[in-house]
Tab-separated table of C-alpha atoms and ligand atoms in Angstrom:
chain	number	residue	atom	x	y	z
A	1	UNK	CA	0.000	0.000	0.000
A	2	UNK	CA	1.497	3.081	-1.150
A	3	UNK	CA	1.855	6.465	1.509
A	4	UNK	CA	1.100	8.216	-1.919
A	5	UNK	CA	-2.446	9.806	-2.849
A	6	UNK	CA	-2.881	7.936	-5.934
A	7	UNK	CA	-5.852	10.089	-7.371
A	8	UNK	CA	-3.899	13.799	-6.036
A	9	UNK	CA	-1.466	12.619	-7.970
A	10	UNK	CA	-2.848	12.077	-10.926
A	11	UNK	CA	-4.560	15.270	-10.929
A	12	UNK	CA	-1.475	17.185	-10.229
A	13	UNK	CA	0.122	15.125	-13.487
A	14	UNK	CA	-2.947	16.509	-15.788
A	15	UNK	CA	-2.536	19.938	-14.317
A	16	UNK	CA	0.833	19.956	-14.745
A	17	UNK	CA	0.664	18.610	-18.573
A	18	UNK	CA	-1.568	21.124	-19.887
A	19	UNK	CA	0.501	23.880	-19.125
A	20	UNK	CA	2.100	23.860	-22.443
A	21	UNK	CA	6.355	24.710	-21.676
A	22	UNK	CA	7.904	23.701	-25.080
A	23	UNK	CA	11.545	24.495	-24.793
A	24	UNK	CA	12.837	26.663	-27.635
A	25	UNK	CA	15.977	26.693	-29.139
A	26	UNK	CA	15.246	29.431	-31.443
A	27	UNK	CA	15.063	31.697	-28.279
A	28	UNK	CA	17.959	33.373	-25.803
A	29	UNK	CA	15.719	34.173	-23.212
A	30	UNK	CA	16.128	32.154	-19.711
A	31	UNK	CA	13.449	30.394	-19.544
A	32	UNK	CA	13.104	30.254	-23.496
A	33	UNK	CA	9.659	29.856	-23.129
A	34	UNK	CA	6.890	31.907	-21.021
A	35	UNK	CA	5.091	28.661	-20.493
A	36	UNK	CA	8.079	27.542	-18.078
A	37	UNK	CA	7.053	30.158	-15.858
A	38	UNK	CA	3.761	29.542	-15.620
A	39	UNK	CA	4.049	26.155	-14.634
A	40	UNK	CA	7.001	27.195	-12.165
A	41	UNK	CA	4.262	29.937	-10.981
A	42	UNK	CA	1.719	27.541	-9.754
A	43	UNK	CA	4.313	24.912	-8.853
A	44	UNK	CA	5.468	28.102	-5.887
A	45	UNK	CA	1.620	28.297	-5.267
A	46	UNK	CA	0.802	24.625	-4.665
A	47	UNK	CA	4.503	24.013	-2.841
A	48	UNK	CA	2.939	27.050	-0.246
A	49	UNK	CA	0.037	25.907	-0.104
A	50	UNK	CA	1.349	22.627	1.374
A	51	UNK	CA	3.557	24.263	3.734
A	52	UNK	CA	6.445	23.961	2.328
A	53	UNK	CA	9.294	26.185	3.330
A	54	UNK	CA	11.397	29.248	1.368
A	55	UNK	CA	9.358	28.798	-1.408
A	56	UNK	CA	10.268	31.153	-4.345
A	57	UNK	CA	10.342	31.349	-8.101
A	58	UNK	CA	13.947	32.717	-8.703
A	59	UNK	CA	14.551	35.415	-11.673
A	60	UNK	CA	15.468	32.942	-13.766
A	61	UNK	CA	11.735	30.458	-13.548
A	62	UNK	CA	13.331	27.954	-11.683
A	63	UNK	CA	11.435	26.801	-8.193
A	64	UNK	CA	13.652	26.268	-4.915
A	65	UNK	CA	11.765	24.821	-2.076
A	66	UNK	CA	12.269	22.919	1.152
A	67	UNK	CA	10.581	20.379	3.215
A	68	UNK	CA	12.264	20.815	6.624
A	69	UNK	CA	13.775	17.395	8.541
A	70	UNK	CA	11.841	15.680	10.703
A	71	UNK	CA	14.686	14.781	12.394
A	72	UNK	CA	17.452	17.007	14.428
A	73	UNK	CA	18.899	17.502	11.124
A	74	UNK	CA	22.633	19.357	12.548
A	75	UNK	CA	24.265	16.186	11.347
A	76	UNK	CA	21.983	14.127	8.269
A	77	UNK	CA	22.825	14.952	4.826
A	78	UNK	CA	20.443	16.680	2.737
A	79	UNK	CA	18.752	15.582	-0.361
A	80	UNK	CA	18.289	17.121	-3.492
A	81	UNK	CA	15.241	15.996	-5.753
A	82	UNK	CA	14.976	17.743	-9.308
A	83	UNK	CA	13.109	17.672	-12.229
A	84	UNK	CA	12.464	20.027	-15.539
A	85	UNK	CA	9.390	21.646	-16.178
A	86	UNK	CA	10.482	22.036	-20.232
A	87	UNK	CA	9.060	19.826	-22.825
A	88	UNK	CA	10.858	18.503	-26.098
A	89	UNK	CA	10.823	20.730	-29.286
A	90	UNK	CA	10.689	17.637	-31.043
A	91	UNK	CA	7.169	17.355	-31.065
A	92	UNK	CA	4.080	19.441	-30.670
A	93	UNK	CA	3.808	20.864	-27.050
A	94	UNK	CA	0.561	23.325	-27.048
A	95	UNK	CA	-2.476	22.187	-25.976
A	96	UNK	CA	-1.750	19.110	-24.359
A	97	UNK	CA	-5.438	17.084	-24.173
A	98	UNK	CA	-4.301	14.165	-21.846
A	99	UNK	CA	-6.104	10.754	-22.331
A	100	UNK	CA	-6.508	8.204	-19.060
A	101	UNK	CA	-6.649	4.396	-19.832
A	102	UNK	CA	-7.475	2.675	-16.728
A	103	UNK	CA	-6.223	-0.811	-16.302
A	104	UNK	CA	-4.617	-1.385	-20.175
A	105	UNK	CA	-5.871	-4.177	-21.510
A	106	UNK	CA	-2.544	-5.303	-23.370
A	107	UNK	CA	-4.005	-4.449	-26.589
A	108	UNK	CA	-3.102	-1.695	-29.032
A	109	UNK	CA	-3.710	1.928	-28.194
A	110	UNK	CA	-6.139	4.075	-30.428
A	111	UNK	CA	-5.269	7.845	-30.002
A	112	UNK	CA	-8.112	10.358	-31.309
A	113	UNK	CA	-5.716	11.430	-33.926
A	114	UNK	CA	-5.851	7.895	-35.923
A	115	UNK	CA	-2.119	7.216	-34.268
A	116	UNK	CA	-1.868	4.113	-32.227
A	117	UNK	CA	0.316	2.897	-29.427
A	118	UNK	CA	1.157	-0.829	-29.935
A	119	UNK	CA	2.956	-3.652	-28.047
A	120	UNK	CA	4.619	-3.886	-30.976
A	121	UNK	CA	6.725	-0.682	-31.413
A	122	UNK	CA	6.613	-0.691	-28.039
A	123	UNK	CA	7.362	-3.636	-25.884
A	124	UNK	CA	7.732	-2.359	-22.507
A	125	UNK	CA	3.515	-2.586	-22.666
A	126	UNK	CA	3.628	-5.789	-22.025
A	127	UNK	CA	4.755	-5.353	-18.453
A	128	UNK	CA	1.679	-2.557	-17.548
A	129	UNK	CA	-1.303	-5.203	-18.414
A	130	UNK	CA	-3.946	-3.354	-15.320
A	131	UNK	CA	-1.746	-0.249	-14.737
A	132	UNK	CA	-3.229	3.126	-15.328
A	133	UNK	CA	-1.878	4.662	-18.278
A	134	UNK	CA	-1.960	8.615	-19.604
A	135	UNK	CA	-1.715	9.287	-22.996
A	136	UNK	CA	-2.504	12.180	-25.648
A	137	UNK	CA	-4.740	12.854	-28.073
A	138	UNK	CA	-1.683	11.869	-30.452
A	139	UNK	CA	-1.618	15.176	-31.800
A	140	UNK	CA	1.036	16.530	-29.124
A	141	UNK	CA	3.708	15.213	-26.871
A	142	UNK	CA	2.417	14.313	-23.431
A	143	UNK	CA	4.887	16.245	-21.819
A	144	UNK	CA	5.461	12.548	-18.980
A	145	UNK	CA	9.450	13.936	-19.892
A	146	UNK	CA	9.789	15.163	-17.458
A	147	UNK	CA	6.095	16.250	-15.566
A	148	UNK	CA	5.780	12.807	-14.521
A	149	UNK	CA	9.197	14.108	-12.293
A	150	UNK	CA	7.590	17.145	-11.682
A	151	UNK	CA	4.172	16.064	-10.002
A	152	UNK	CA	6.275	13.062	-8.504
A	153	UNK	CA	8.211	15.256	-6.687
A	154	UNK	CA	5.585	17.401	-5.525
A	155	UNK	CA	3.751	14.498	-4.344
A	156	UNK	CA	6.644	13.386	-2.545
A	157	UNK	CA	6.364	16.805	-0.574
A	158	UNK	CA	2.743	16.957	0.403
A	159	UNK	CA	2.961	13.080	1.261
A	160	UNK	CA	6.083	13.880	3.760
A	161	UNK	CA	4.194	17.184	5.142
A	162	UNK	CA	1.347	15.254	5.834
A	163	UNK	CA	3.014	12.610	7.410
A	164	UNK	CA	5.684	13.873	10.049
A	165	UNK	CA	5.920	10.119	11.178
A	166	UNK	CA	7.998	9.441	8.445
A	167	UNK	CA	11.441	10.168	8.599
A	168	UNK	CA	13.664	12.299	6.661
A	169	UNK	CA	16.824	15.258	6.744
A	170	UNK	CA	16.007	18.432	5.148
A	171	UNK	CA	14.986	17.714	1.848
A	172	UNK	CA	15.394	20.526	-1.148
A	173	UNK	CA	12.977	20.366	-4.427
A	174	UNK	CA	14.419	22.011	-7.260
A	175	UNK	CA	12.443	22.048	-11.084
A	176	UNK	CA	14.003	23.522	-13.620
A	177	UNK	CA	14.015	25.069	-16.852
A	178	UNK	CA	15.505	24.107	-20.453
A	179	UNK	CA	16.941	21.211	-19.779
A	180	UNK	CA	15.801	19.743	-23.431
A	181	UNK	CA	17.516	22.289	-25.148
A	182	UNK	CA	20.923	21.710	-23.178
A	183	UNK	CA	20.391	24.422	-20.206
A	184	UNK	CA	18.803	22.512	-17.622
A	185	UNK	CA	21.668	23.026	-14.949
A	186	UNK	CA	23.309	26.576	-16.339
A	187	UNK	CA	21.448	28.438	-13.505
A	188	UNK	CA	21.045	26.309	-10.732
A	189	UNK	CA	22.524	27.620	-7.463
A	190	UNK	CA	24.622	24.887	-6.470
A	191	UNK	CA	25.427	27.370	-2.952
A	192	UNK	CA	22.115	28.126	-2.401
A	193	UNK	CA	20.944	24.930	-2.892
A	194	UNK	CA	23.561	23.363	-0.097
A	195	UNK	CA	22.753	19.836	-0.780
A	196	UNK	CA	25.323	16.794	-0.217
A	197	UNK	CA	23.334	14.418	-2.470
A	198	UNK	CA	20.733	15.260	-5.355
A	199	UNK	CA	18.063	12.748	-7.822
A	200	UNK	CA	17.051	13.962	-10.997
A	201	UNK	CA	13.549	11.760	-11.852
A	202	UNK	CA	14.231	12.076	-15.179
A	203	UNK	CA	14.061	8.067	-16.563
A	204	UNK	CA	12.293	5.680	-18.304
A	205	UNK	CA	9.795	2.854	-16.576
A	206	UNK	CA	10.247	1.749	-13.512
A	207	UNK	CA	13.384	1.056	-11.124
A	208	UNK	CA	16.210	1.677	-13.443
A	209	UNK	CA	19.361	3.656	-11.621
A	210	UNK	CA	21.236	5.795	-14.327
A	211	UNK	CA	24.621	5.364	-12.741
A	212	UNK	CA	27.151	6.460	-15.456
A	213	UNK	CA	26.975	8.986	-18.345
A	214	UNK	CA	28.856	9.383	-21.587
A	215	UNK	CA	31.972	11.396	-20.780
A	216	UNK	CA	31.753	14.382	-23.255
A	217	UNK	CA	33.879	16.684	-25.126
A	218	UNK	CA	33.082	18.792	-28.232
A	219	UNK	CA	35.874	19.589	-31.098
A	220	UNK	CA	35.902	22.373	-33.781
A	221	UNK	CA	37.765	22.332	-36.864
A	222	UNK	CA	38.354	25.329	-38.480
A	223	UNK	CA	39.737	24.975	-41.820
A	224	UNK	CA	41.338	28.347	-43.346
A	225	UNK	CA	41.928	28.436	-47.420
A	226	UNK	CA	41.633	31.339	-50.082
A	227	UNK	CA	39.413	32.226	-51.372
A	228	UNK	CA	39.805	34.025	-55.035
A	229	UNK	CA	37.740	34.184	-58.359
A	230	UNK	CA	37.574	31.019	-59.879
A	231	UNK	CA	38.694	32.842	-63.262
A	232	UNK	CA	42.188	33.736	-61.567
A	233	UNK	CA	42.199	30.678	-59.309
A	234	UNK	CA	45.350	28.498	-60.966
A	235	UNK	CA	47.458	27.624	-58.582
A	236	UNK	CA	46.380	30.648	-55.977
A	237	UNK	CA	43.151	29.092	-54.590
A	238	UNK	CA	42.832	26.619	-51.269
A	239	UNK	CA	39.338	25.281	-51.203
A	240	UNK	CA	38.607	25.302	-47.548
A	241	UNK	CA	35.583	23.182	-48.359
A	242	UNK	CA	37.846	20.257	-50.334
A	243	UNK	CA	40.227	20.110	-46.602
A	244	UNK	CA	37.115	19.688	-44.686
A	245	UNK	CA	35.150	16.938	-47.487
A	246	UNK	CA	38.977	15.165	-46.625
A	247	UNK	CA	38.829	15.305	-43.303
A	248	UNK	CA	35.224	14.223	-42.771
A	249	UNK	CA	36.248	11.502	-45.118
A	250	UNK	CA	38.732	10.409	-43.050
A	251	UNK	CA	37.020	9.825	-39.527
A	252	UNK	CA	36.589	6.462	-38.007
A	253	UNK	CA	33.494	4.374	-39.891
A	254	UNK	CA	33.411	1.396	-39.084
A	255	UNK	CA	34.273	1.796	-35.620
A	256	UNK	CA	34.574	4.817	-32.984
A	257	UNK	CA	31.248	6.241	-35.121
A	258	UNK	CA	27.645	6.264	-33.541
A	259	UNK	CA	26.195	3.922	-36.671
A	260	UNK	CA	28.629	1.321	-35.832
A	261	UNK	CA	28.574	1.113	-31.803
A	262	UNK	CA	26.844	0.251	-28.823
A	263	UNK	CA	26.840	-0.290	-25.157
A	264	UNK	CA	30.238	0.847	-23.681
A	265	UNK	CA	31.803	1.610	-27.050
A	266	UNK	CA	32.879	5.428	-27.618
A	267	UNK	CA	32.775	7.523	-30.778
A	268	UNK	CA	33.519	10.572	-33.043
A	269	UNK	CA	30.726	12.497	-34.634
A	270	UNK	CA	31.085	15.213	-36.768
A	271	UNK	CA	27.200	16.914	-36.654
A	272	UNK	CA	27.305	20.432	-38.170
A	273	UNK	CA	29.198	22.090	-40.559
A	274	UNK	CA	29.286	25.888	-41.993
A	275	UNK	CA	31.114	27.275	-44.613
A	276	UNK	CA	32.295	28.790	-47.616
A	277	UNK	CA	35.835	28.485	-50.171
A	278	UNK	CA	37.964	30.724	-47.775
A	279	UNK	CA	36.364	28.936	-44.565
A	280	UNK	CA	34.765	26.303	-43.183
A	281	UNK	CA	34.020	25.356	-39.227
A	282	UNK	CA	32.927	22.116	-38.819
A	283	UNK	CA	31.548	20.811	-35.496
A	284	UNK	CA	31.893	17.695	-33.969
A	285	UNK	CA	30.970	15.710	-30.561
A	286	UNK	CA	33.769	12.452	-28.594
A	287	UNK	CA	31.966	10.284	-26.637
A	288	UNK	CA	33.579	8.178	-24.233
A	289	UNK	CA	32.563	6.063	-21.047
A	290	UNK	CA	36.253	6.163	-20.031
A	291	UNK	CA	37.060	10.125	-19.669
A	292	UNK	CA	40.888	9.309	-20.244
A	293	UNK	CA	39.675	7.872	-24.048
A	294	UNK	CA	38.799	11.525	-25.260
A	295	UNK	CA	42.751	13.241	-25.597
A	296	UNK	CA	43.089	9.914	-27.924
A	297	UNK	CA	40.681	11.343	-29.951
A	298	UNK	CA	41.297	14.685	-30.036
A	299	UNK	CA	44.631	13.000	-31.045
A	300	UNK	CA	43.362	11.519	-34.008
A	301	UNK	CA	41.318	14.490	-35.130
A	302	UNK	CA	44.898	16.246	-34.934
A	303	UNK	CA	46.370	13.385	-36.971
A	304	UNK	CA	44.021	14.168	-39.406
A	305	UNK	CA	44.167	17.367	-40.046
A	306	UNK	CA	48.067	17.275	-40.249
A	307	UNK	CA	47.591	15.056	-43.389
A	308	UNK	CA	44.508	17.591	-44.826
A	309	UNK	CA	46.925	20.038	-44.330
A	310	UNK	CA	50.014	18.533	-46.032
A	311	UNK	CA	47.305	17.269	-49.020
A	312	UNK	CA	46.557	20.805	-49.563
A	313	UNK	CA	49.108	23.358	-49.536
A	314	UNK	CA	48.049	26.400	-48.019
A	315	UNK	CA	45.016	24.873	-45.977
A	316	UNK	CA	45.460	25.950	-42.681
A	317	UNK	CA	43.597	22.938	-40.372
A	318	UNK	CA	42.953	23.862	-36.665
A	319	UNK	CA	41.572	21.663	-33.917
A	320	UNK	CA	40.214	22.886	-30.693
A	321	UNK	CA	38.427	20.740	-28.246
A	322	UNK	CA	36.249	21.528	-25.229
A	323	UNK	CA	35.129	19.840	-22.124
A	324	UNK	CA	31.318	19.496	-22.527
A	325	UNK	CA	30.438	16.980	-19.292
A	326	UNK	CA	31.996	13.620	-17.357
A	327	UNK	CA	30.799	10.796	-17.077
A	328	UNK	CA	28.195	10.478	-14.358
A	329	UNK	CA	29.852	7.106	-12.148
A	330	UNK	CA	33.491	9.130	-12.127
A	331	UNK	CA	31.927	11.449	-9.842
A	332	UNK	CA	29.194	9.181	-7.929
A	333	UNK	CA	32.369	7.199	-7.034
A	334	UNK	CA	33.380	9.680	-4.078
A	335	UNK	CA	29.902	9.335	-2.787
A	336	UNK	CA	28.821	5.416	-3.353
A	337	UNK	CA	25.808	5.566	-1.080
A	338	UNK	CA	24.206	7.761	-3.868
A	339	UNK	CA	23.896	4.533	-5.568
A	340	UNK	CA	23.957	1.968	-2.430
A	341	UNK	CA	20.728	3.470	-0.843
A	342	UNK	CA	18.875	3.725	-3.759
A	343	UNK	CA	19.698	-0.088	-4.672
A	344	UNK	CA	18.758	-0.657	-0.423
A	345	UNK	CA	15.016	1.149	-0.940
A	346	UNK	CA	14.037	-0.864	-3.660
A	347	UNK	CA	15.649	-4.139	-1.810
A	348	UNK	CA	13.586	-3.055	1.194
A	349	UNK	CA	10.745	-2.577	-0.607
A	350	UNK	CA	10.692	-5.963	-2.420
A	351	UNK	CA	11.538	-4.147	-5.922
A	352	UNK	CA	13.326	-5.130	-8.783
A	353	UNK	CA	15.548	-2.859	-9.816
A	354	UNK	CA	18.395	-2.337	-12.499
A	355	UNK	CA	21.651	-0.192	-12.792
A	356	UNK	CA	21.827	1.057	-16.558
A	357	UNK	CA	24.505	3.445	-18.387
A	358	UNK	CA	23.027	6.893	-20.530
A	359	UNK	CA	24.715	7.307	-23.826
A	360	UNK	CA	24.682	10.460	-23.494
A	361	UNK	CA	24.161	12.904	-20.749
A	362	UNK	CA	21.828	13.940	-17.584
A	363	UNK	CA	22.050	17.276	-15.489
A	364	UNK	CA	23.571	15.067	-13.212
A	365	UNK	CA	26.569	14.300	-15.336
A	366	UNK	CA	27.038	18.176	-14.755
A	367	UNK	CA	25.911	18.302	-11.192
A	368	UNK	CA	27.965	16.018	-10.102
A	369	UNK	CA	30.880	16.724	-11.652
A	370	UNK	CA	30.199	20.589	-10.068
A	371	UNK	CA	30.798	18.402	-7.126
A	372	UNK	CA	26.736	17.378	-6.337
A	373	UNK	CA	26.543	13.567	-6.934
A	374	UNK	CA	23.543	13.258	-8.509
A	375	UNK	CA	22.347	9.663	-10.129
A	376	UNK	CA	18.966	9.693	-12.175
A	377	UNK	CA	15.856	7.500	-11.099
A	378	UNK	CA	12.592	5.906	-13.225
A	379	UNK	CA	9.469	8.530	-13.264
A	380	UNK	CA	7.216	6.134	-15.498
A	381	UNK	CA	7.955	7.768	-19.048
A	382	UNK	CA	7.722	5.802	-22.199
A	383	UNK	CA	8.082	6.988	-25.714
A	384	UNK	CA	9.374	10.082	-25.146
A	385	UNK	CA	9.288	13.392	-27.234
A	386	UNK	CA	6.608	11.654	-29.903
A	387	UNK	CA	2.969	12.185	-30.083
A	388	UNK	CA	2.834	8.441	-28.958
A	389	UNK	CA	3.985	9.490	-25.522
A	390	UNK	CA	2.436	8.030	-22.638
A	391	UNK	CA	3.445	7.813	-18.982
A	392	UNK	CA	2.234	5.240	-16.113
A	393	UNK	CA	0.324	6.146	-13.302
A	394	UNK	CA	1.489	2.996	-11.364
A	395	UNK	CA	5.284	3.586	-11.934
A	396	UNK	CA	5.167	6.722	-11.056
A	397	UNK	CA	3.329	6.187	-7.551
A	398	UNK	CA	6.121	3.541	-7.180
A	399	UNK	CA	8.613	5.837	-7.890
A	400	UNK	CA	7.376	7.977	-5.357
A	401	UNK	CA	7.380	4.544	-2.742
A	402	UNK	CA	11.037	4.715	-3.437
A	403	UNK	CA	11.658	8.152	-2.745
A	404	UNK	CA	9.863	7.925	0.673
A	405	UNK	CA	12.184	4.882	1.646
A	406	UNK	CA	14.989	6.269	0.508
A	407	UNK	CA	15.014	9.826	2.336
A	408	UNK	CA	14.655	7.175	4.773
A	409	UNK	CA	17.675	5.942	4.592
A	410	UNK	CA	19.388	9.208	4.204
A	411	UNK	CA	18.262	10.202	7.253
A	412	UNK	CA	19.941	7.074	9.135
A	413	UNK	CA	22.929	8.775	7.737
A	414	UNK	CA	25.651	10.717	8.969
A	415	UNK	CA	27.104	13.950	7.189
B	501	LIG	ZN1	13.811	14.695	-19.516
C-alpha cells in the first residue's frame, strides 16, 4: 500500500501537462519559453500551499523549495530531488489534451488522432497489463518527460508534510528550466541549494538507476583556405571546403562512429558544418565512457588534419576541443551511497531494480561533476518526445514509494 495519494497525484500530473512549456531553441531568453514560468508559478503556489518552506520562483523560472527534517537535522545529509518543467521541441507541445486508460488491456492503443500505441513498437507494454496509463490525443507530446518528475516530486512533498511520522533530513525540491535544449543546470545555485546528495527523476519505466553517463567533449575544426575568383584561381586558390570533405572523409566508420557502436563503445561524430571556399568550421561531438579515451581522440582528429593540411598546400587545419560533461559514475564514485541506498530502498521494498549506463548525458553528469553527486531514477515515461507518448500512473506512484524509503535511509545517515 502506497503512503502516496494515488488520485492527487494524478490530478497534479494533468494539471501539470496542460501547461504547455515547449523548450525553444530558437530563443535566448532564460526560460526560453513563457510557459516555463507559468508552470514554475503555480508549482510556488501549490509548494505554499502545502507548507512547504522558502518557497520562491527565482529570476530565472526555476522553483527552490524545502521540506524541513523531521529529524534534528545538525548532522543528516540533505537531499536534493529535481526535475524540468520544459518539454521537447521535437514534437508538438501546445495544448496538451491528456487521455486516461485505466487498467490497459494489453491491446493496441487508439489515439483520437488515428495514431496508435502498440505492443509492438513498443514492448515495454507488455509489463503494464492493469496499470493506469496517460496518454494524448496523439496530436502533441504528453509532456510525462519530465512532468511525470515534476508532479512526482511534488507528491513526494505533500505526502512527507502530511506525514511527520515518516522520517527524513532536510529535503530541497528544485524544477528547472531548459533542460531539453541543453540548459537545464546553467542556472542552478549549487550554494544556495547546499545539498550533499541530489536525484534527478528524469528516466524511463520503472526502477532503473542511471549510474554512469557518456563522458563528453566537443571539437571544432576550423579549416582556413583562399578564397579568389575562380577565373584567376590556378594555382592561388585553397578550397577550404575540399580540406574539410577530406577530413570528414577520413574519420573512423566502421568503428569509434555512432552507426557502428553500442553499449560501452565510444565515438567521433562530426554533426554540423558551416562554410564557404575561404572557410569552413565544422563541429563535432567524442563520446567516451572512459574520460581518459577523449585526448586519444582529439589526437586523431589532430592526426588528421596534419595530413589535410600537407594534401593541400596552403590549408590551414585547426583543432580545438572543449570539455562538454563527465561521465556520471566518475563522480558518484566519491559518494557510493548515492547509488547503495537507492539499490537498499528498492531491496527493502521488495523491488526489482536495475543499474543502466546513458549514452549520453543527464544534469547530473554536470551536477555532479560541479561536485553534487547526482544519479537519475525511473518517473514512469515511455516513448518520449513523440505524439505516442504516454506515462504510467502505477510507476510513477512507485517511484514515489522509493523516494519515501529512501530519504529514509538518508536520514539514518551521517554527514
Ligand atoms: Zn527529460
Amino acid at each position: 500500500m502506497s503512503l502516496l495519494n494515488r488520485q492527487r497525484l494524478l490530478d497534479r500530473f494533468l494539471r501539470y501537462v496542460q501547461i504547455a512549456s515547449t523548450a525553444d531553441p530558437t530563443s535566448d531568453g532564460y526560460p526560453s519559453s513563457e510557459g516555463q514560468r507559468e508552470l514554475g508559478k503555480l508549482l510556488a503556489q501549490e509548494l505554499s500551499k502545502m507548507s512547504a518552506v522558502d518557497v520562491h520562483q527565482d529570476e530565472h523560472g526555476l522553483v527552490y523549495a524545502t521540506i524541513p527534517a523531521t529529524a534534528d537535522a545538525k548532522n543528516l545529509p540533505v537531499v536534493a530531488l529535481l526535475a524540468h518543467m520544459d518539454t521537447s521541441p521535437d514534437a508538438p507541445g501546445d495544448r496538451v489534451r491528456p487521455n486516461v486508460v485505466e487498467s490497459y488491456d494489453g491491446g493496441e492503443i487508439q489515439l483520437e488522432s488515428g495514431e496508435v500505441i502498440t505492443p509492438k513498437t513498443c514492448p515495454e507494454l507488455v509489463n503494464l497489463v492493469g496499470k493506469t496509463l496517460i496518454t494524448t490525443d496523439g496530436t502533441t507530446l504528453l509532456g510525462g518527460d519530465d512532468k511525470a518528475g515534476v508532479a512526482i516530486i511534488a507528491e513526494v512533498a505533500h505526502t512527507l508534510i502530511e506525514n511527520p511520522h515518516l522520517p527524513h533530513g532536510e529535503l530541497k525540491l528544485v524544477f528547472t528550466c531548459d533542460e531539453e535544449i541543453g540548459h537545464g543546470t546553467d542556472k542552478i545555485d549549487l550554494d544556495k541549494l547546499a545539498a550533499d546528495v541530489a536525484y534527478t527523476l528524469d528516466g524511463g519505466g520503472e526502477g532503473i538507476i542511471d549510474v554512469e553517463t557518456f563522458s563528453a567533449d566537443g571539437a571544432t575544426v576550423h579549416f582556413v583556405g583562399d578564397s579568389i575568383h575562380t577565373s584567376i584561381a590556378k594555382g592561388r586558390m585553397v578550397n577550404a571546403l575540399r580540406g574539410a570533405a577530406d577530413f570528414i572523409a577520413a574519420l573512423p566508420r566502421d568503428s569509434d562512429s555512432p552507426e557502428a557502436t553500442e553499449g560501452r563503445q565510444g565515438f567521433i561524430h562530426a554533426n554540423t558544418i558551416t562554410g564557404q571556399v575561404g572557410e569552413v568550421t565544422l563541429n563535432l561531438i567524442l563520446r567516451s565512457f572512459d574520460t581518459a579515451d577523449l585526448p586519444g581522440y582529439a589526437d586523431r582528429l589532430k592526426a588528421i588534419a596534419k595530413s589535410v593540411e600537407s594534401d593541400w598546400p596552403g590549408l590551414k587545419v585547426i583543432v580545438d576541443t572543449h570539455k562538454q560533461y563527465r561521465n556520471l559514475g566518475d563522480g558518484l564514485a566519491k559518494l557510493p551511497e548515492s547509488i547503495d541506498l537507492a539499490v537498499k530502498a528498492f531491496e527493502n521494498l521488495g523491488r526489482p531494480y536495475k543499474k543502466e549506463i546513458i549514452r549520453g548525458g543527464t544534469d547530473g553528469s554536470v551536477l555532479t561533476e560541479k561536485g553534487l553527486p547526482t544519479p537519475n531514477l525511473s518517473s514512469g515515461q515511455h516513448n518520449i518526445h513523440s505524439v505516442r507518448e504516454f506515462a504510467c500512473l502505477d510507476e510513477m506512484i512507485s517511484a514515489g514509494d522509493h523516494l519515501v524509503e529512501l530519504l529514509k535511509l538518508w536520514s539514518q545517515q551521517r554527514r
